[in-house]
Coordinates of C-alpha atoms and ligand atoms in Angstrom, one line a residue:
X1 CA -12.1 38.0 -22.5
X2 CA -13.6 38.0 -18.9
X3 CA -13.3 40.7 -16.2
X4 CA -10.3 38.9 -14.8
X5 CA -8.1 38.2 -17.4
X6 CA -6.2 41.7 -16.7
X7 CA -5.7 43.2 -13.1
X8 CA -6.6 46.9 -12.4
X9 CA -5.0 48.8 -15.3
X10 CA -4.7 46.4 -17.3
X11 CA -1.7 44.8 -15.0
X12 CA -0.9 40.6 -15.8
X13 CA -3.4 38.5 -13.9
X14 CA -1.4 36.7 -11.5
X15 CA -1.0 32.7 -12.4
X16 CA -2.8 32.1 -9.5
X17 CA -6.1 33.3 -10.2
X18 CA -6.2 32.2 -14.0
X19 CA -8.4 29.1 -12.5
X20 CA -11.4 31.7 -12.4
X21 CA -11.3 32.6 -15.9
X22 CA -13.0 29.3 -16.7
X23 CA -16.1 29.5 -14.9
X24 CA -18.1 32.3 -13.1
X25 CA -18.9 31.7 -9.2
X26 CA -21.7 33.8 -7.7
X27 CA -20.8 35.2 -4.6
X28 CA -23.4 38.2 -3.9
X29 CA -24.6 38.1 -0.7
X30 CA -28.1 37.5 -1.3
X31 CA -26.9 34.3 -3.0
X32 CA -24.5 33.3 0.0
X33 CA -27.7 33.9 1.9
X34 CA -30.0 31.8 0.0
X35 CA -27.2 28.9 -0.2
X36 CA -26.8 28.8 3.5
X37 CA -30.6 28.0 4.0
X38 CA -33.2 25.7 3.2
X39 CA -31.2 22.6 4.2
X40 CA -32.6 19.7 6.0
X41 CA -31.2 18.6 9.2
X42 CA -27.9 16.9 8.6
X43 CA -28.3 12.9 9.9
X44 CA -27.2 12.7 13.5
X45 CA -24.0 12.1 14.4
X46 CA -22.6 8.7 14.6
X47 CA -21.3 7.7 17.9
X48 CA -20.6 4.3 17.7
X49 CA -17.3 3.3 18.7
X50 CA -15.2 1.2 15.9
X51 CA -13.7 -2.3 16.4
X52 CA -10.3 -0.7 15.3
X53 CA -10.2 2.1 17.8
X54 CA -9.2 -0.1 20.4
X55 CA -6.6 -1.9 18.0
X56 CA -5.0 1.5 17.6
X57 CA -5.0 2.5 20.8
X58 CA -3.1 -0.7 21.4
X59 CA -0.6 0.5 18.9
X60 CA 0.0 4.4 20.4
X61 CA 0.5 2.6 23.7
X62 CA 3.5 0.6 22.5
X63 CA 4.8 3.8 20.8
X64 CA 4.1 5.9 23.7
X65 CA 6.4 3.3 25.9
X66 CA 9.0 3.9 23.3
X67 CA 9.2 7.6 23.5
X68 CA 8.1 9.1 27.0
X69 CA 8.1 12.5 27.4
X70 CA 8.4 13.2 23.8
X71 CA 6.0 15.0 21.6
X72 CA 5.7 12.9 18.2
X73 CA 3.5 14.3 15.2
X74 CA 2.3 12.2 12.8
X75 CA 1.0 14.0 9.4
X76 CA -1.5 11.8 7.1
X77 CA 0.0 14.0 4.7
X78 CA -2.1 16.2 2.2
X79 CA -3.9 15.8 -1.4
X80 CA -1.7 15.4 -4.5
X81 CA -2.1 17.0 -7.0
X82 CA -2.4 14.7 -10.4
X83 CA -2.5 17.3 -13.0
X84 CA -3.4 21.3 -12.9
X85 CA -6.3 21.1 -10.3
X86 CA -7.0 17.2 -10.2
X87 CA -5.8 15.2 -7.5
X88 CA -5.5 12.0 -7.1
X89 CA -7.5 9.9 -4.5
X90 CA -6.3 10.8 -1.3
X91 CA -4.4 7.7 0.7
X92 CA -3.2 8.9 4.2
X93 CA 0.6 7.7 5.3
X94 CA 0.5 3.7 6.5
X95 CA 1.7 5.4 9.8
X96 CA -0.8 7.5 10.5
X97 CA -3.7 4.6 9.4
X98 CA -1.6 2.3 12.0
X99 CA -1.8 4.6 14.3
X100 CA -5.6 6.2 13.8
X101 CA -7.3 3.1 12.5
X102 CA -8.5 5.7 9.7
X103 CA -8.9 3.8 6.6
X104 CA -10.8 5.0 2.8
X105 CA -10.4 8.3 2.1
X106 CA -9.7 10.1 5.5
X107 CA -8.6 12.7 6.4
X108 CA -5.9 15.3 3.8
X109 CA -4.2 17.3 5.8
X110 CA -5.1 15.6 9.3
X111 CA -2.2 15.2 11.9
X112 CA -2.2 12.8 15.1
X113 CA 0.1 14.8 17.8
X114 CA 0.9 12.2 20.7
X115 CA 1.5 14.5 23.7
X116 CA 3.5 13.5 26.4
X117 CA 2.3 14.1 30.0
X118 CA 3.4 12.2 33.5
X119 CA 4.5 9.0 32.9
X120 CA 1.8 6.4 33.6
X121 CA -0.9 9.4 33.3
X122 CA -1.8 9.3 29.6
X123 CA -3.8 7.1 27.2
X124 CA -4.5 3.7 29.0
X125 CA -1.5 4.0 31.7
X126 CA 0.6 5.3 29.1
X127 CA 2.8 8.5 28.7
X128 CA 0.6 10.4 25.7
X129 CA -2.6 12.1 25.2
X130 CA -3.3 11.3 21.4
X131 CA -4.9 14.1 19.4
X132 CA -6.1 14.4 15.8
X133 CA -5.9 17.7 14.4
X134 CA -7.9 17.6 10.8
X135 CA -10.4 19.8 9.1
X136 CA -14.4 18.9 10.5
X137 CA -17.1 19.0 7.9
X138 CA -17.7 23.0 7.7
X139 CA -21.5 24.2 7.9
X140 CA -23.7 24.4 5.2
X141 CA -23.5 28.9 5.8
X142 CA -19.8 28.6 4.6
X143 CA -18.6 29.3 1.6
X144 CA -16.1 26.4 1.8
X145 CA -19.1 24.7 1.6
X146 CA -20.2 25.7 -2.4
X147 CA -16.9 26.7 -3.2
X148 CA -13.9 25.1 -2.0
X149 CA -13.3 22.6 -4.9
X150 CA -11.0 20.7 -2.7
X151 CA -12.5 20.3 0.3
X152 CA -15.7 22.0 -0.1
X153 CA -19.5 19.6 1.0
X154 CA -20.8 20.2 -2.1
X155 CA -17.9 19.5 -4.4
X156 CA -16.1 16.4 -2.9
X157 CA -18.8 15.2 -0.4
X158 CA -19.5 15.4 3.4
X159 CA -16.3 14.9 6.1
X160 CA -16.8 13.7 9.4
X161 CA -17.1 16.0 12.3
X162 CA -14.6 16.6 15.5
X163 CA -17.3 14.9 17.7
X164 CA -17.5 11.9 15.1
X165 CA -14.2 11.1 15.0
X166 CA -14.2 11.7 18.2
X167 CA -16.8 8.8 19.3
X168 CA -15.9 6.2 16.6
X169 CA -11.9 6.2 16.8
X170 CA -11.4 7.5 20.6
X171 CA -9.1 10.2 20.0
X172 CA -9.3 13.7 21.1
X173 CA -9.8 15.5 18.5
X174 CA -9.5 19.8 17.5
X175 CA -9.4 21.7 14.9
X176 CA -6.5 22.1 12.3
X177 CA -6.3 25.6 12.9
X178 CA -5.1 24.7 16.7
X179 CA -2.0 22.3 15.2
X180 CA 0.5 25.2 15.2
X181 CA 0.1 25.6 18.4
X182 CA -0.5 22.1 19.2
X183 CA 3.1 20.8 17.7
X184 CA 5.3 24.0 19.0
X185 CA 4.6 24.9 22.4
X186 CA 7.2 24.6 24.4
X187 CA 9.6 23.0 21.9
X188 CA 13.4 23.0 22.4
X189 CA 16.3 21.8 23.3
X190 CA 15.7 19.8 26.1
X191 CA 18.8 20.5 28.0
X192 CA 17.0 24.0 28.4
X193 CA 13.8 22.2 29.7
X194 CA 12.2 22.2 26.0
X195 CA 9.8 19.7 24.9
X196 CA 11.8 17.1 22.3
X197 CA 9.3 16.5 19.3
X198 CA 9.7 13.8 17.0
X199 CA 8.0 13.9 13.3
X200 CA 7.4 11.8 10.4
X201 CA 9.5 13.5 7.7
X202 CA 8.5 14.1 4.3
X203 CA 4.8 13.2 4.0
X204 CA 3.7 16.8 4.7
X205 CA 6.1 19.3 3.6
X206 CA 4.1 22.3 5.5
X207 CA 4.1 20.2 8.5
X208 CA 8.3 19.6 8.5
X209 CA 8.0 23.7 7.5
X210 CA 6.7 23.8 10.8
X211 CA 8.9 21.9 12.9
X212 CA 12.0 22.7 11.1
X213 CA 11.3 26.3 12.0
X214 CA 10.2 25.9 15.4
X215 CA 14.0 23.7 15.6
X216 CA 15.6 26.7 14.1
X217 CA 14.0 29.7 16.6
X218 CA 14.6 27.7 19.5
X219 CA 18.4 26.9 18.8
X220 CA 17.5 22.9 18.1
X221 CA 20.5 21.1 16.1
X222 CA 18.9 20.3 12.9
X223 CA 21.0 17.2 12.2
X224 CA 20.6 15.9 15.5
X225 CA 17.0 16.7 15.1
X226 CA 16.8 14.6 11.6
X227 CA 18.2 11.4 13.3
X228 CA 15.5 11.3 16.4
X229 CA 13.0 11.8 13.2
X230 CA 14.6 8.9 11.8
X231 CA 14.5 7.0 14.9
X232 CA 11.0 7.2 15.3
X233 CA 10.2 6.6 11.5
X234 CA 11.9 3.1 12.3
X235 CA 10.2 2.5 15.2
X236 CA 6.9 3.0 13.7
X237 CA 7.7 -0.1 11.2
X238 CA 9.1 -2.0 13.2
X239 CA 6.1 -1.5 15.1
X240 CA 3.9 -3.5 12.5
X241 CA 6.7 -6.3 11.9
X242 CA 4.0 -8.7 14.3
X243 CA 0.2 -7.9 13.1
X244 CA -2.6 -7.9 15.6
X245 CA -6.0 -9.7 15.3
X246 CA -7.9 -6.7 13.5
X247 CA -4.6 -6.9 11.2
X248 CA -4.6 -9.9 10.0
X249 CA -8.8 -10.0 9.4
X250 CA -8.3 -7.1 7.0
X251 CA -5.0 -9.0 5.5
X252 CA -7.0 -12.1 4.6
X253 CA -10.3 -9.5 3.4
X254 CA -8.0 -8.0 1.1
X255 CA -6.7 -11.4 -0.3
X256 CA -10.1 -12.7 -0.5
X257 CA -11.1 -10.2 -3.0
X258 CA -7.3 -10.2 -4.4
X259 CA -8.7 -14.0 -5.3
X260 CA -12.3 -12.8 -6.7
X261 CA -10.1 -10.6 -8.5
X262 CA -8.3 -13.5 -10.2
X263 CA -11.4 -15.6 -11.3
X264 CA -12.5 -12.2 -13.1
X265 CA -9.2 -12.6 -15.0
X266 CA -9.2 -16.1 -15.9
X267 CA -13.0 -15.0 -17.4
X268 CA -11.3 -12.2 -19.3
X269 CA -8.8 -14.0 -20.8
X270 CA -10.2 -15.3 -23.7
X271 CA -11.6 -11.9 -24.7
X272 CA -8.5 -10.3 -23.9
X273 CA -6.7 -12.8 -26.1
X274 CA -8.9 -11.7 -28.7
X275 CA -7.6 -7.8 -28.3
X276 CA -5.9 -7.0 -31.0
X277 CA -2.7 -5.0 -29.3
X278 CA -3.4 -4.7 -25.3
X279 CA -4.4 -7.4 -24.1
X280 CA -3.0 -7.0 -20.8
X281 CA -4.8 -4.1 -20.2
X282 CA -7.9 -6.2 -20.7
X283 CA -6.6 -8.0 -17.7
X284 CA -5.5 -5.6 -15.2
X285 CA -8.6 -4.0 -15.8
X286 CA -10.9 -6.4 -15.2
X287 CA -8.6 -7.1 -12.1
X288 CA -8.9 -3.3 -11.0
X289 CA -13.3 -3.1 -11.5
X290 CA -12.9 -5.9 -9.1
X291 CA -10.5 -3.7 -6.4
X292 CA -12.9 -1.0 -6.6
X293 CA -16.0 -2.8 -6.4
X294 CA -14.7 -4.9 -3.0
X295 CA -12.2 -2.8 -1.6
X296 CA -10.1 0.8 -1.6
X297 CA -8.5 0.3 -4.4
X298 CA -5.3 -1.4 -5.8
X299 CA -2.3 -1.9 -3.1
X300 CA -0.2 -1.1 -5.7
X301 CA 0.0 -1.0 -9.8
X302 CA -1.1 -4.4 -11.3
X303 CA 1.5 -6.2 -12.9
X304 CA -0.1 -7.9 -16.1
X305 CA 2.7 -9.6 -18.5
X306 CA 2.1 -12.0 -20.9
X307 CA 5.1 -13.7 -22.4
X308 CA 8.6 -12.1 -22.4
X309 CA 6.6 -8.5 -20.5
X310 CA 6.6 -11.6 -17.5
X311 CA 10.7 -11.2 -17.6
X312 CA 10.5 -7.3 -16.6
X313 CA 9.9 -7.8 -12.7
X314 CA 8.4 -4.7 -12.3
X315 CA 5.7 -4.4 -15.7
X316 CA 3.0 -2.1 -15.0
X317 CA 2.6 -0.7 -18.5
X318 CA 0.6 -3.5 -19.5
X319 CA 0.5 -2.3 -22.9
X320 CA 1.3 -5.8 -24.6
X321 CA -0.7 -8.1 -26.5
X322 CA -2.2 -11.8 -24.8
X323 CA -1.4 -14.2 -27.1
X324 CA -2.4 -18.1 -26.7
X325 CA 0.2 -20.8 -26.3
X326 CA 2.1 -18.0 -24.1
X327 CA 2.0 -17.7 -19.8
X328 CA 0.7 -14.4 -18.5
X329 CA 1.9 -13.6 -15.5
X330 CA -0.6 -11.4 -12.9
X331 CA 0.9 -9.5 -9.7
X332 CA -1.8 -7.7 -8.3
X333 CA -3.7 -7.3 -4.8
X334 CA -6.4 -5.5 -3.4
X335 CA -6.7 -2.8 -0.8
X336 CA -9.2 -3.2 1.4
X337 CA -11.6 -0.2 2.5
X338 CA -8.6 -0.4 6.1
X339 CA -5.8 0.5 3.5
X340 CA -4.2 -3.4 4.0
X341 CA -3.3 -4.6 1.2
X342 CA -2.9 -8.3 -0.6
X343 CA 0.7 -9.1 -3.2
X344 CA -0.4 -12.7 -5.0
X345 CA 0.7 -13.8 -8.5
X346 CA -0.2 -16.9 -10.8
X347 CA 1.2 -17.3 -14.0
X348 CA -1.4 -18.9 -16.6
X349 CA -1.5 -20.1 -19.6
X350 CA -3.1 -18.0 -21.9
X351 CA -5.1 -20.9 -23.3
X352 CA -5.6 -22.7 -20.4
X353 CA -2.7 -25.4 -20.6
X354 CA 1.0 -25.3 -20.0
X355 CA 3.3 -26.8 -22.4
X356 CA 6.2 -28.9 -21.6
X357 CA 8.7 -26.4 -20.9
X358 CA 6.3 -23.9 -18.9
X359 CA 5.1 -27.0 -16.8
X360 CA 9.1 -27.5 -16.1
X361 CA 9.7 -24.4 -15.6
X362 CA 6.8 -23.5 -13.3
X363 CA 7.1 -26.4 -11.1
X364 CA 10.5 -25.5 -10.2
X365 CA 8.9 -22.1 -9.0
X366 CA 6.4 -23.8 -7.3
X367 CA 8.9 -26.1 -5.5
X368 CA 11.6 -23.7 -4.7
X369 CA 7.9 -21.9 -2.6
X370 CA 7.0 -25.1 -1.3
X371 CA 10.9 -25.2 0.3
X372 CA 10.2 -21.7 1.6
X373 CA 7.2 -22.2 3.4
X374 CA 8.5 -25.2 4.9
X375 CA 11.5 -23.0 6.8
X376 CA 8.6 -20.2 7.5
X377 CA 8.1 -21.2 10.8
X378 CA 8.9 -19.5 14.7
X379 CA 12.2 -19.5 15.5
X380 CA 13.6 -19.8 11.9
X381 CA 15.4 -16.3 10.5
X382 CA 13.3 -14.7 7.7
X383 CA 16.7 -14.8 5.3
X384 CA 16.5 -18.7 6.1
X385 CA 13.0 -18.4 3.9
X386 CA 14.7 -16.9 0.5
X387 CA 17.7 -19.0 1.0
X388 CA 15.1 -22.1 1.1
X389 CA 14.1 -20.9 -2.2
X390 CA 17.3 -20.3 -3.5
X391 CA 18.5 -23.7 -2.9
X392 CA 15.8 -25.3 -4.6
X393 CA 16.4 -23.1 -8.0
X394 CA 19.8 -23.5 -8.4
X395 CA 19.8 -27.5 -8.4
X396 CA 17.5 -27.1 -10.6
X397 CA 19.0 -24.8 -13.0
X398 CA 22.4 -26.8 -12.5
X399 CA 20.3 -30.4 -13.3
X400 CA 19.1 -28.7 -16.7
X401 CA 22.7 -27.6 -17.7
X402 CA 21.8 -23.7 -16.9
X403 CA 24.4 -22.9 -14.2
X404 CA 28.3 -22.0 -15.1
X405 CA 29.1 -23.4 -12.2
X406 CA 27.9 -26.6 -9.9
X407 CA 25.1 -25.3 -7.4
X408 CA 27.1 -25.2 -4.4
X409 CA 29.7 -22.6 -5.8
X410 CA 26.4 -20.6 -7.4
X411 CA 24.8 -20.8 -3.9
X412 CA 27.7 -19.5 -2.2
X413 CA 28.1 -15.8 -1.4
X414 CA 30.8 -15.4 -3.8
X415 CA 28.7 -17.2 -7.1
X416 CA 25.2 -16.8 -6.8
X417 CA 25.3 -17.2 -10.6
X418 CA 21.8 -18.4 -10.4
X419 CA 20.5 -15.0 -9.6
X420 CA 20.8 -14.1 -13.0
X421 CA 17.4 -15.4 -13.8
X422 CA 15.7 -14.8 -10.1
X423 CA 17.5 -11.7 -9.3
X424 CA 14.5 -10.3 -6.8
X425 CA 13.9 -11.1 -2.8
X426 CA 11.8 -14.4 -1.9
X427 CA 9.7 -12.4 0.7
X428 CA 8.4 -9.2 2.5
X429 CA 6.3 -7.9 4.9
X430 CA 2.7 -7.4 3.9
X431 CA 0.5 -5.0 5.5
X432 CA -0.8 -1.6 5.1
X433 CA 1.7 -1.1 2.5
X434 CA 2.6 -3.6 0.0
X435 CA 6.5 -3.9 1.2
X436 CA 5.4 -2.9 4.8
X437 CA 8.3 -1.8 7.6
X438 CA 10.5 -0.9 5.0
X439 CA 12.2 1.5 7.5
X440 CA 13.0 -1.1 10.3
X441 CA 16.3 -2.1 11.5
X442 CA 18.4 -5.1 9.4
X443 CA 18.4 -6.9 12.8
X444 CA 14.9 -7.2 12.6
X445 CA 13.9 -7.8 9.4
X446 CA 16.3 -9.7 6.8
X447 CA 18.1 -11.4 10.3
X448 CA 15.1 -11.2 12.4
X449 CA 13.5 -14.4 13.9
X450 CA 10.3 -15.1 12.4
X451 CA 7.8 -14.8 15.3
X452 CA 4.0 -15.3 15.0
X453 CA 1.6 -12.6 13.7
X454 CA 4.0 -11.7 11.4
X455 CA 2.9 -11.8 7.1
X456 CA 5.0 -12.1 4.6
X457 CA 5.0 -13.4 1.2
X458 CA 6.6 -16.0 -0.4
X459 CA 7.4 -15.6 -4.0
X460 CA 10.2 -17.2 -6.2
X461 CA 10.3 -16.8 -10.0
X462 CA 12.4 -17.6 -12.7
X463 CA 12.7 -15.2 -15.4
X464 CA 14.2 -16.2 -19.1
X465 CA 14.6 -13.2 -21.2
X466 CA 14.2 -13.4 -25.1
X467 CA 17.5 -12.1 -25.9
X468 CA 19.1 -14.5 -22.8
X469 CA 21.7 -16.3 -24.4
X470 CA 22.6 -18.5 -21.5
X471 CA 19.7 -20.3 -21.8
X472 CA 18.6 -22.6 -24.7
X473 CA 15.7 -21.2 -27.1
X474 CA 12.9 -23.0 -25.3
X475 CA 13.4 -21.3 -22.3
X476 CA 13.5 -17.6 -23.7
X477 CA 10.7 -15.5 -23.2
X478 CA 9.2 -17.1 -20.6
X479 CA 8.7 -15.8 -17.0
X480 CA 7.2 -17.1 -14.3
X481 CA 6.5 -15.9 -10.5
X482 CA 4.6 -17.8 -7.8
X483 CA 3.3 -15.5 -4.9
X484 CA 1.2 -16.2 -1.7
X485 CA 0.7 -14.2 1.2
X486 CA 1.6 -16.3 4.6
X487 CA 0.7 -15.9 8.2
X488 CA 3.1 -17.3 10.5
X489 CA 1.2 -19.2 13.9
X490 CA 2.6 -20.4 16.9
X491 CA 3.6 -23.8 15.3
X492 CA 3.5 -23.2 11.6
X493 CA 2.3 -21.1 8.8
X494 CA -1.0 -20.3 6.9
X495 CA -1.5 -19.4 3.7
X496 CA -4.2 -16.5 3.3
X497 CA -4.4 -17.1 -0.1
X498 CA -4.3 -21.0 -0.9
X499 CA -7.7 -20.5 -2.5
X500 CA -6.1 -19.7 -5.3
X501 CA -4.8 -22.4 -7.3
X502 CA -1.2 -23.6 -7.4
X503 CA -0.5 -26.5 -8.8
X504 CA 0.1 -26.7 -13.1
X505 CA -2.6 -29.1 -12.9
X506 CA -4.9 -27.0 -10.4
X507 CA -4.5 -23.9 -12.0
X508 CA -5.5 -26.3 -15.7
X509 CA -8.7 -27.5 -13.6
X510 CA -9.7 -24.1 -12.3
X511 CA -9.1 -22.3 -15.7
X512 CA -11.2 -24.6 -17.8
X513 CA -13.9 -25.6 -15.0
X514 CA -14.3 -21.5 -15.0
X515 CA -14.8 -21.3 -18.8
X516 CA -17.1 -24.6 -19.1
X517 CA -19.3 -22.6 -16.2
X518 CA -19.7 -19.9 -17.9
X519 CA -20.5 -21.1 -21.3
X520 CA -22.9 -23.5 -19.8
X521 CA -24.2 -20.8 -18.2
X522 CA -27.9 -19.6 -18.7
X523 CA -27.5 -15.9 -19.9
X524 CA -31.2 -15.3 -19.2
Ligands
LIG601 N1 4.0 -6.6 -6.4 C1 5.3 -6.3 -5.9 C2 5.9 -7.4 -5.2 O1 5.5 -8.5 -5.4 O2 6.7 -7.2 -4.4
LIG602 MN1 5.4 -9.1 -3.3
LIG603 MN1 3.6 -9.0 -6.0

């Protein structure tokens, strides 16, 4: 038992300090003394400027012409907690990347306040003063330094300071401690002169705390309230429906390693193959050491599903076995170091070739794409790409007996009996998250004119369940998903990620030219 398992008088510890019972920290003085000293000068302060800072200032200009005279707060949002006292890597809010430029790793806890002054008198002839409010790295005599597991120097490594962040992404930047302040004064109703602030809801909950009771103290209608929020969420996403320049380099950076990431797979497979249960997981993670190695991290969970696992749209357990003669079907993309993300997925064959009814199968994926990327064009409505798609699959399920019903009555809104074994969305936007503006308006998105900048994926599939009785034996168990990641231009399209095989018989070329390399390959 350690001195702190009771309080004075042998009262209950409270829950909250249980954490100490673990380990002993020294904090005499003489040792907060010596750990404060001794300590070489810290490197000096980097004061380049960033290519993205002017990107995002771009950004907060257009939002600032959106919402003059309003205050708008944008939280990063703070550390989550994984399990007990381990968190999981910190990501901030796609927003507040958008608008910061801050990428890996920065900053828990950090808000961007966009303050509105005179019209015309802000940021670049706009109507805001931007501000990030976020911790700075605390000095070496602190004790966060030692002893702040979470955000402490010597536990979870350096932070920047104010006058980094400062120089490199162009923002004003303070102090956390001044964000109360900061996101309250003056707040109100405005038909009594208040300040109107807008917030992105729910991705710090101490921030809405803080707004919410601001509302409430100055006689703000909290429903009303809740709809501007919503209004600007929307706004924000709609905001990245057209990527800039700086976008779409970090788009195809994260699709070029999403494509390294595959050839690490396709060398995996025959060891995975050789796993006697999990397989899969074999494959996602040789797929992951790749993420890691070139980028953030994963944009999301890697899909890895051989055989009927490729039927389940969504299979991130990966806990099945790779077995030759079946497809496995890989969703997976990398997030680059600027939290943008790529979405691509091949289905292989295990062994390297596809059999009859995969081939058929997969080339009617592969056309029903093909169709889509022909309608993905300026001008044309993004639902035009999916109906594209649609078309395709459904004359061919009708010309192999599949459909009920002719094509026509299964393409109509009243059939669509072919959606039985495609029952997903052909595309979405791609971006700093992996189904980026999810928040903006129906008018914009599923009926929005496809314009150039904008990046979206195209990916049909046709998925046969085992126990799918509508479908003769040979099909069951067999899923298959085609995926690319598109850049619309002024006259066309681009595929970021046609380095990746397509074709049955490229993918058959690439799979065993892969294999013959490496075996012929001089291990010394
Ligand atoms: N990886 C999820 C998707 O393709 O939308
Ligand atoms: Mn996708
Ligand atoms: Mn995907």
């Amino acid at each position: 038992m350690t001195e702190h398992s009771t309080g004075p008088a042998g009262t209950p510890q409270p829950l909250g300090e249980r954490v100490e019972n673990r380990s002993q920290r020294p904090d005499s003085p003489a040792f907060q003394q010596f750990m404060a000293s001794q300590w070489a000068e810290a490197a000096p302060a980097r004061t380049e400027r960033l290519p993205v800072a002017d990107f995002a200032a771009a950004r907060r200009r257009r939002i600032s012409e959106r919402f003059p005279g309003e205050r708008l707060v944008l939280p990063a949002g703070p550390l989550k907690v994984r399990s007990n006292d381990t968190d999981y890597r910190f990501r901030p809010h796609s927003a507040f990347a958008h608008l910061t430029g801050l990428g890996l790793d920065h900053e828990p806890d950090a808000v961007l306040v966009l303050e509105p002054v005179e019209e015309g008198a802000g940021d670049d002839g706009g109507h805001h003063e931007a501000t990030l409010y976020f911790r700075p790295l605390a000095g070496r005599d602190s004790k966060e330094f030692y002893a702040d597991a979470r955000h402490g120097e010597f536990w979870v490594g350096p932070r920047p300071t104010l006058e980094e962040l400062r120089a490199s992404h162009g923002l004003r930047t303070q102090d956390l401690s001044a964000l109360e302040v900061a996101v309250t004064k003056n707040a109100g109703p405005t038909e009594l002169g208040g300040v109107r602030v807008r917030l992105v809801r729910e991705v710090d909950l101490n921030v809405d705390a803080l707004v919410d009771t601001s509302r409430i103290n100055t006689g703000v209608d909290l429903e009303s309230a809740d709809a501007l929020d919503g209004e600007l969420a929307e706004a924000l996403s709609e905001l990245r429906l057209v990527k800039d320049e700086h976008e779409v380099a970090q788009l195809q950076e994260a699709v070029d390693a999403t494509v390294a990431g595959f050839t690490d797979i396709v060398h995996v497979l025959p060891a995975a193959a050789g796993h006697r249960h999990r397989g899969e997981r074999m494959v996602e993670g040789a797929f992951f050491a790749r993420a890691r190695t070139e980028g953030n991290d994963l944009g999301y969970d890697t899909i890895a599903a051989c055989g009927n696992n490729a039927t389940v749209l969504h299979w991130i357990r990966n806990t099945g076995a790779v077995l030759p003669g079946e497809l496995i079907l890989v969703d997976a993309g990398v997030e680059a170091d600027s939290l943008y993300t790529a979405d691509i997925t091949r289905t292989l064959p295990v062994n390297g070739r596809y059999t009859e009814v995969q081939r058929r199968i997969y080339q009617a994926v592969l056309d029903a794409a093909d169709a889509a990327f022909e309608v993905a064009v300026p001008g044309n409505r993004f639902r035009d790409v999916h109906a594209a798609a649609m078309e395709v699959l459904a004359r061919r399920l009708e010309s192999w007996g599949l459909l009920p019903v002719p094509a026509e009555v299964s393409l109509s809104p009243e059939g669509q009996h072919h959606r039985r074994w495609m029952p997903h969305g052909t595309s979405h936007h791609l971006g700093l998250d992996v189904h980026d503006c999810a928040q903006a308006k129906r008018e914009l998105y599923l009926d929005g004119v496809i314009e150039a900048g904008m990046v979206f994926t195209i990916e049909p599939g046709l998925y046969f369940k085992a126990e799918d009785l509508a479908v003769p034996e040979e099909y069951r168990g067999i899923g298959v998903r085609i995926e690319d990641d598109v850049l619309i231009t002024q006259d066309g399209n681009v595929n970021l990620s046609s380095a990746l095989p397509r074709t049955p018989d490229e993918v058959e070329a690439w799979m065993t030219g892969l294999w013959h390399a490496r075996e012929g390959a001089d291990p010394s």
